[in-house]
């Protein structure tokens, strides 16, 4: 994904390398940056506005983390830098929107004193699902040599030779991690949430099938004389059972189709209007919706199968009723 697609305002073209122009009153350079939307809101800054930040003067006087730099109390004290908001981005993920600031690579080298070395870089894949599989191969190639880029096929969207030259200039050891390994807690919580939702929906479907089964049982009790008359006229147990199954399946099929259509309309409404969430609570700013026709198909087929099993019980009991008892007005025993 490119940063341009997440920009709310501004342009990446404003991120220029270090120049002598644009000095502030205290003769410090003004550095253009792209700021996350949540961070900009918290600092009350807008595009083209200038603000001051504190940073370590070099790698030796700062401790790096994935989200910010902190002075470790050793060496030179943090120094102030003057930043100018060249744009504001919103990724929709609070971890990025509230902590990330982007600047030109050469500007970052000058600010943090990391000339000819990097603390990390990202690699984009055409298929994100291959990240965990390709991470060991990329790490091995960067550690032991250039390797053969053809070994990775067309999955990589970066220059392996350039990446290797950058990595070999790093003073410390490095590791290669996929997107899943970087945020395991987040993605595991999403997996557990999906399992929980599946369990809840399955329980609701089973309860609905029980209601359909109970309705057919009550209908069987009410139609006891009619069933007896049909049997005295020569109707077989199979034909009686078929009547109840057809009626139950018609309810299941029509109900499943109507439910799928209502779900589709509801999802379209969410996509069109959106449901805002508090990013500080949920980590995302909008309720995510993704259409998967396979899920729709499996939900409809699964509901029909479960309801078919549910309607088979009253259908079987109704077909086994004795015509004599039905004509006498005896109630049918539907206990299984």
Short mmCIF file of C-alpha atoms in Angstrom, two decimals:
data_model
loop_
_atom_site.label_atom_id
_atom_site.label_comp_id
_atom_site.label_asym_id
_atom_site.label_seq_id
_atom_site.Cartn_x
_atom_site.Cartn_y
_atom_site.Cartn_z
CA UNK A 1 0.00 0.00 0.00
CA UNK A 2 1.20 3.51 -0.80
CA UNK A 3 1.07 6.36 1.65
CA UNK A 4 -0.61 8.57 -0.96
CA UNK A 5 -3.78 6.50 -0.73
CA UNK A 6 -4.15 7.41 2.96
CA UNK A 7 -3.51 11.15 2.68
CA UNK A 8 -6.31 13.38 3.92
CA UNK A 9 -4.49 16.54 2.85
CA UNK A 10 -1.12 17.62 1.52
CA UNK A 11 1.25 15.79 -0.80
CA UNK A 12 4.33 13.60 -0.54
CA UNK A 13 6.04 15.91 -3.02
CA UNK A 14 6.41 18.40 -0.18
CA UNK A 15 8.76 16.00 1.63
CA UNK A 16 12.02 17.45 0.32
CA UNK A 17 15.62 16.50 1.17
CA UNK A 18 17.66 18.82 3.43
CA UNK A 19 18.03 22.32 1.98
CA UNK A 20 19.29 25.62 3.31
CA UNK A 21 16.08 27.44 2.53
CA UNK A 22 13.17 27.88 4.88
CA UNK A 23 15.14 28.65 8.03
CA UNK A 24 13.18 29.75 11.10
CA UNK A 25 13.99 32.71 13.35
CA UNK A 26 16.55 30.73 15.36
CA UNK A 27 18.25 29.61 12.13
CA UNK A 28 17.11 25.99 12.40
CA UNK A 29 15.83 24.26 9.24
CA UNK A 30 12.11 23.66 8.92
CA UNK A 31 11.52 20.00 8.09
CA UNK A 32 8.34 19.06 6.19
CA UNK A 33 6.58 15.98 7.60
CA UNK A 34 3.44 13.91 7.11
CA UNK A 35 1.57 13.52 10.41
CA UNK A 36 -1.02 10.93 11.50
CA UNK A 37 -4.57 12.23 11.86
CA UNK A 38 -4.96 11.28 15.54
CA UNK A 39 -1.59 12.78 16.42
CA UNK A 40 -2.44 15.99 14.54
CA UNK A 41 -5.76 16.18 16.37
CA UNK A 42 -4.10 15.65 19.73
CA UNK A 43 -1.47 18.33 19.03
CA UNK A 44 -4.06 20.68 17.47
CA UNK A 45 -1.98 21.14 14.32
CA UNK A 46 -3.09 21.53 10.72
CA UNK A 47 -1.49 21.51 7.28
CA UNK A 48 1.21 24.16 6.74
CA UNK A 49 1.43 24.71 10.50
CA UNK A 50 4.86 24.70 12.20
CA UNK A 51 5.56 22.97 15.51
CA UNK A 52 8.57 21.91 17.57
CA UNK A 53 9.57 18.36 18.57
CA UNK A 54 12.33 16.87 20.73
CA UNK A 55 14.59 14.14 19.41
CA UNK A 56 17.89 12.44 20.19
CA UNK A 57 20.87 13.90 18.36
CA UNK A 58 22.25 10.56 17.19
CA UNK A 59 21.85 6.82 17.43
CA UNK A 60 24.13 6.73 20.46
CA UNK A 61 21.93 9.09 22.44
CA UNK A 62 18.53 7.67 21.57
CA UNK A 63 16.73 4.39 21.98
CA UNK A 64 14.66 3.26 19.01
CA UNK A 65 11.25 1.63 19.23
CA UNK A 66 8.66 0.85 16.61
CA UNK A 67 6.69 4.00 17.37
CA UNK A 68 9.02 6.69 18.76
CA UNK A 69 12.49 7.65 20.00
CA UNK A 70 13.30 8.11 23.67
CA UNK A 71 16.40 9.60 25.22
CA UNK A 72 18.20 7.00 27.33
CA UNK A 73 19.83 9.51 29.65
CA UNK A 74 23.33 8.98 28.22
CA UNK A 75 25.36 11.22 25.93
CA UNK A 76 24.01 14.46 24.52
CA UNK A 77 20.57 15.61 25.61
CA UNK A 78 17.68 15.60 23.13
CA UNK A 79 17.57 18.60 20.83
CA UNK A 80 14.59 20.43 19.41
CA UNK A 81 13.73 20.32 15.72
CA UNK A 82 11.21 22.44 13.86
CA UNK A 83 8.67 20.57 11.76
CA UNK A 84 6.14 21.79 9.24
CA UNK A 85 2.99 19.81 8.48
CA UNK A 86 3.19 18.96 4.78
CA UNK A 87 0.21 16.64 4.97
CA UNK A 88 -2.00 14.50 7.20
CA UNK A 89 -2.64 10.80 6.68
CA UNK A 90 -5.22 8.44 8.14
CA UNK A 91 -4.58 4.70 7.93
CA UNK A 92 -7.65 3.85 10.02
CA UNK A 93 -5.48 2.10 12.64
CA UNK A 94 -4.92 4.02 15.86
CA UNK A 95 -1.41 2.59 16.38
CA UNK A 96 -0.28 4.38 13.21
CA UNK A 97 -2.53 7.44 13.19
CA UNK A 98 -1.61 8.46 16.74
CA UNK A 99 2.17 7.83 16.65
CA UNK A 100 3.64 7.97 13.16
CA UNK A 101 5.34 10.94 11.47
CA UNK A 102 6.90 10.59 8.01
CA UNK A 103 9.76 12.71 6.69
CA UNK A 104 12.22 12.50 3.81
CA UNK A 105 14.82 9.76 4.25
CA UNK A 106 17.75 12.15 3.95
CA UNK A 107 16.11 14.49 6.45
CA UNK A 108 15.80 11.62 8.92
CA UNK A 109 19.49 10.78 8.44
CA UNK A 110 20.46 14.36 9.22
CA UNK A 111 18.18 14.61 12.26
CA UNK A 112 19.07 11.31 13.90
CA UNK A 113 22.68 11.15 12.75
CA UNK A 114 22.26 7.82 10.98
CA UNK A 115 24.14 8.52 7.76
CA UNK A 116 24.70 5.44 5.60
CA UNK A 117 22.68 3.21 7.93
CA UNK A 118 19.05 2.40 8.55
CA UNK A 119 17.12 1.09 11.51
CA UNK A 120 14.59 -0.70 9.38
CA UNK A 121 12.81 -0.79 6.04
CA UNK A 122 9.65 -2.41 4.78
CA UNK A 123 9.20 -4.76 1.83
CA UNK A 124 5.92 -4.93 -0.08
CA UNK A 125 4.69 -8.26 -1.44
CA UNK A 126 2.18 -8.84 -4.18
CA UNK A 127 0.60 -11.50 -1.95
CA UNK A 128 0.63 -10.48 1.75
CA UNK A 129 -0.12 -14.06 2.80
CA UNK A 130 3.41 -15.07 1.71
CA UNK A 131 5.07 -12.75 4.25
CA UNK A 132 5.74 -15.39 6.92
CA UNK A 133 6.94 -17.88 4.30
CA UNK A 134 9.34 -15.49 2.54
CA UNK A 135 10.72 -13.77 5.67
CA UNK A 136 13.36 -16.48 6.42
CA UNK A 137 14.46 -16.54 2.77
CA UNK A 138 14.87 -12.75 2.66
CA UNK A 139 16.76 -12.71 5.96
CA UNK A 140 19.10 -15.46 4.78
CA UNK A 141 19.78 -13.65 1.49
CA UNK A 142 20.52 -10.35 3.24
CA UNK A 143 22.86 -11.98 5.75
CA UNK A 144 24.91 -14.26 3.51
CA UNK A 145 24.92 -12.63 0.12
CA UNK A 146 22.94 -11.23 -2.71
CA UNK A 147 21.30 -14.53 -3.54
CA UNK A 148 19.29 -15.08 -6.67
CA UNK A 149 16.26 -12.79 -6.92
CA UNK A 150 14.67 -15.34 -9.23
CA UNK A 151 14.34 -17.71 -6.26
CA UNK A 152 11.55 -15.48 -4.95
CA UNK A 153 9.72 -15.35 -8.26
CA UNK A 154 7.65 -12.22 -8.83
CA UNK A 155 6.46 -11.96 -5.24
CA UNK A 156 8.81 -9.10 -4.31
CA UNK A 157 8.21 -5.48 -5.22
CA UNK A 158 11.64 -4.20 -4.18
CA UNK A 159 15.20 -4.30 -5.49
CA UNK A 160 17.05 -7.13 -3.63
CA UNK A 161 20.47 -5.71 -4.58
CA UNK A 162 19.72 -2.26 -3.22
CA UNK A 163 18.17 -3.73 -0.07
CA UNK A 164 21.26 -5.84 0.53
CA UNK A 165 23.58 -2.85 0.20
CA UNK A 166 21.47 -0.93 2.70
CA UNK A 167 21.38 -3.84 5.15
CA UNK A 168 25.12 -4.45 5.02
CA UNK A 169 25.74 -0.83 6.08
CA UNK A 170 23.78 -1.35 9.30
CA UNK A 171 26.00 -1.44 12.38
CA UNK A 172 23.82 -3.91 14.31
CA UNK A 173 22.31 -7.29 13.55
CA UNK A 174 18.91 -7.32 11.92
CA UNK A 175 15.94 -9.63 11.64
CA UNK A 176 13.17 -9.97 9.08
CA UNK A 177 9.60 -10.24 10.33
CA UNK A 178 6.30 -10.59 8.54
CA UNK A 179 3.26 -8.47 9.32
CA UNK A 180 1.80 -11.24 11.47
CA UNK A 181 4.92 -11.56 13.66
CA UNK A 182 4.99 -7.78 14.20
CA UNK A 183 1.46 -7.68 15.65
CA UNK A 184 0.67 -11.22 16.84
CA UNK A 185 -1.70 -10.14 19.63
CA UNK A 186 -3.83 -8.07 17.25
CA UNK A 187 -4.23 -10.76 14.61
CA UNK A 188 -4.79 -13.54 17.15
CA UNK A 189 -7.57 -11.47 18.71
CA UNK A 190 -9.13 -11.13 15.26
CA UNK A 191 -8.97 -14.92 14.81
CA UNK A 192 -10.59 -15.52 18.20
CA UNK A 193 -13.25 -12.93 17.42
CA UNK A 194 -14.09 -14.70 14.19
CA UNK A 195 -14.37 -18.03 16.01
CA UNK A 196 -16.60 -16.45 18.67
CA UNK A 197 -18.86 -14.92 16.02
CA UNK A 198 -19.09 -18.28 14.24
CA UNK A 199 -20.08 -20.02 17.48
CA UNK A 200 -22.73 -17.39 18.29
CA UNK A 201 -24.22 -17.56 14.79
CA UNK A 202 -24.26 -21.37 14.92
CA UNK A 203 -26.12 -21.33 18.24
CA UNK A 204 -28.63 -18.84 16.82
CA UNK A 205 -29.13 -21.05 13.77
CA UNK A 206 -29.68 -24.13 15.93
CA UNK A 207 -32.25 -22.25 18.05
CA UNK A 208 -34.03 -21.13 14.89
CA UNK A 209 -34.11 -24.72 13.62
CA UNK A 210 -35.63 -25.81 16.95
CA UNK A 211 -38.38 -23.22 16.48
CA UNK A 212 -39.13 -24.55 13.00
CA UNK A 213 -39.18 -28.11 14.32
CA UNK A 214 -41.54 -27.13 17.15
CA UNK A 215 -43.83 -25.36 14.68
CA UNK A 216 -44.02 -28.48 12.50
CA UNK A 217 -44.72 -30.63 15.55
CA UNK A 218 -47.63 -28.37 16.53
CA UNK A 219 -48.91 -28.48 12.97
CA UNK A 220 -48.71 -32.27 13.04
CA UNK A 221 -50.81 -32.35 16.22
CA UNK A 222 -53.39 -30.02 14.68
CA UNK A 223 -53.56 -32.05 11.46
CA UNK A 224 -53.89 -35.45 13.12
CA UNK A 225 -57.42 -36.14 11.72
CA UNK A 226 -56.38 -35.06 8.22
CA UNK A 227 -53.33 -37.34 8.35
CA UNK A 228 -55.56 -40.24 9.43
CA UNK A 229 -58.00 -39.58 6.56
CA UNK A 230 -55.15 -39.49 4.03
CA UNK A 231 -53.86 -42.81 5.32
CA UNK A 232 -57.31 -44.44 5.12
CA UNK A 233 -57.49 -43.25 1.51
CA UNK A 234 -54.24 -45.09 0.74
CA UNK A 235 -51.50 -42.53 1.43
CA UNK A 236 -48.25 -44.22 2.42
CA UNK A 237 -45.98 -43.26 5.29
CA UNK A 238 -43.41 -42.03 2.79
CA UNK A 239 -45.85 -39.66 1.08
CA UNK A 240 -46.98 -38.23 4.45
CA UNK A 241 -43.35 -37.75 5.46
CA UNK A 242 -42.61 -36.10 2.12
CA UNK A 243 -45.38 -33.53 2.68
CA UNK A 244 -43.89 -32.40 5.99
CA UNK A 245 -40.33 -32.36 4.63
CA UNK A 246 -41.33 -30.27 1.60
CA UNK A 247 -43.13 -27.77 3.82
CA UNK A 248 -40.19 -27.59 6.24
CA UNK A 249 -37.65 -27.21 3.43
CA UNK A 250 -39.72 -24.47 1.80
CA UNK A 251 -39.60 -22.54 5.08
CA UNK A 252 -35.83 -23.15 5.36
CA UNK A 253 -35.03 -22.13 1.77
CA UNK A 254 -37.24 -19.04 1.71
CA UNK A 255 -36.02 -17.94 5.14
CA UNK A 256 -32.36 -18.45 4.21
CA UNK A 257 -32.72 -16.49 0.97
CA UNK A 258 -34.55 -13.63 2.69
CA UNK A 259 -31.92 -13.57 5.44
CA UNK A 260 -29.09 -13.48 2.89
CA UNK A 261 -30.77 -10.62 0.99
CA UNK A 262 -31.35 -8.62 4.18
CA UNK A 263 -27.73 -9.21 5.20
CA UNK A 264 -26.54 -8.04 1.78
CA UNK A 265 -28.65 -4.88 1.97
CA UNK A 266 -27.42 -4.18 5.51
CA UNK A 267 -23.77 -4.60 4.45
CA UNK A 268 -24.31 -2.30 1.47
CA UNK A 269 -25.78 0.30 3.81
CA UNK A 270 -22.75 0.05 6.10
CA UNK A 271 -20.37 0.41 3.14
CA UNK A 272 -22.29 3.44 1.86
CA UNK A 273 -22.77 5.24 5.18
CA UNK A 274 -20.11 3.72 7.43
CA UNK A 275 -20.23 3.10 11.16
CA UNK A 276 -17.76 5.23 13.09
CA UNK A 277 -15.84 3.69 16.00
CA UNK A 278 -13.61 5.18 18.66
CA UNK A 279 -10.07 4.30 17.48
CA UNK A 280 -8.67 4.63 21.00
CA UNK A 281 -11.05 1.90 22.19
CA UNK A 282 -11.32 -0.40 19.18
CA UNK A 283 -8.02 0.40 17.43
CA UNK A 284 -9.84 1.20 14.16
CA UNK A 285 -11.99 4.18 13.24
CA UNK A 286 -14.63 2.40 11.16
CA UNK A 287 -16.58 -0.83 11.32
CA UNK A 288 -14.95 -3.04 8.67
CA UNK A 289 -17.16 -4.86 6.17
CA UNK A 290 -15.93 -7.21 3.45
CA UNK A 291 -18.07 -9.15 1.01
CA UNK A 292 -17.22 -12.81 0.68
CA UNK A 293 -19.61 -14.69 -1.55
CA UNK A 294 -18.24 -17.97 -0.25
CA UNK A 295 -19.41 -17.07 3.26
CA UNK A 296 -22.85 -16.17 1.95
CA UNK A 297 -23.08 -19.47 0.09
CA UNK A 298 -21.88 -21.52 3.05
CA UNK A 299 -24.28 -19.74 5.42
CA UNK A 300 -27.29 -20.45 3.21
CA UNK A 301 -26.33 -24.08 2.58
CA UNK A 302 -25.50 -24.64 6.27
CA UNK A 303 -28.83 -23.23 7.44
CA UNK A 304 -30.74 -25.37 4.94
CA UNK A 305 -28.90 -28.53 6.07
CA UNK A 306 -29.50 -27.85 9.78
CA UNK A 307 -33.17 -27.04 9.20
CA UNK A 308 -33.56 -30.18 7.06
CA UNK A 309 -32.36 -32.27 9.99
CA UNK A 310 -34.73 -30.40 12.32
CA UNK A 311 -37.85 -30.93 10.15
CA UNK A 312 -37.12 -34.63 9.67
CA UNK A 313 -38.10 -35.39 13.29
CA UNK A 314 -41.76 -34.23 13.19
CA UNK A 315 -42.09 -35.51 9.62
CA UNK A 316 -41.04 -39.00 10.69
CA UNK A 317 -43.32 -39.02 13.75
CA UNK A 318 -46.27 -37.80 11.70
CA UNK A 319 -45.81 -40.47 9.05
CA UNK A 320 -45.84 -43.24 11.68
CA UNK A 321 -49.23 -42.23 13.11
CA UNK A 322 -51.92 -44.91 13.23
CA UNK A 323 -55.06 -44.03 11.19
CA UNK A 324 -57.30 -45.55 13.87
CA UNK A 325 -55.95 -43.31 16.61
CA UNK A 326 -56.19 -40.28 14.35
CA UNK A 327 -59.86 -40.94 13.51
CA UNK A 328 -60.68 -41.46 17.21
CA UNK A 329 -59.17 -38.05 17.94
CA UNK A 330 -56.23 -39.36 19.99
CA UNK A 331 -53.33 -36.94 20.09
CA UNK A 332 -50.14 -38.00 18.41
CA UNK A 333 -47.18 -38.79 20.66
CA UNK A 334 -44.30 -36.76 19.21
CA UNK A 335 -41.76 -37.63 21.86
CA UNK A 336 -38.49 -38.91 20.46
#
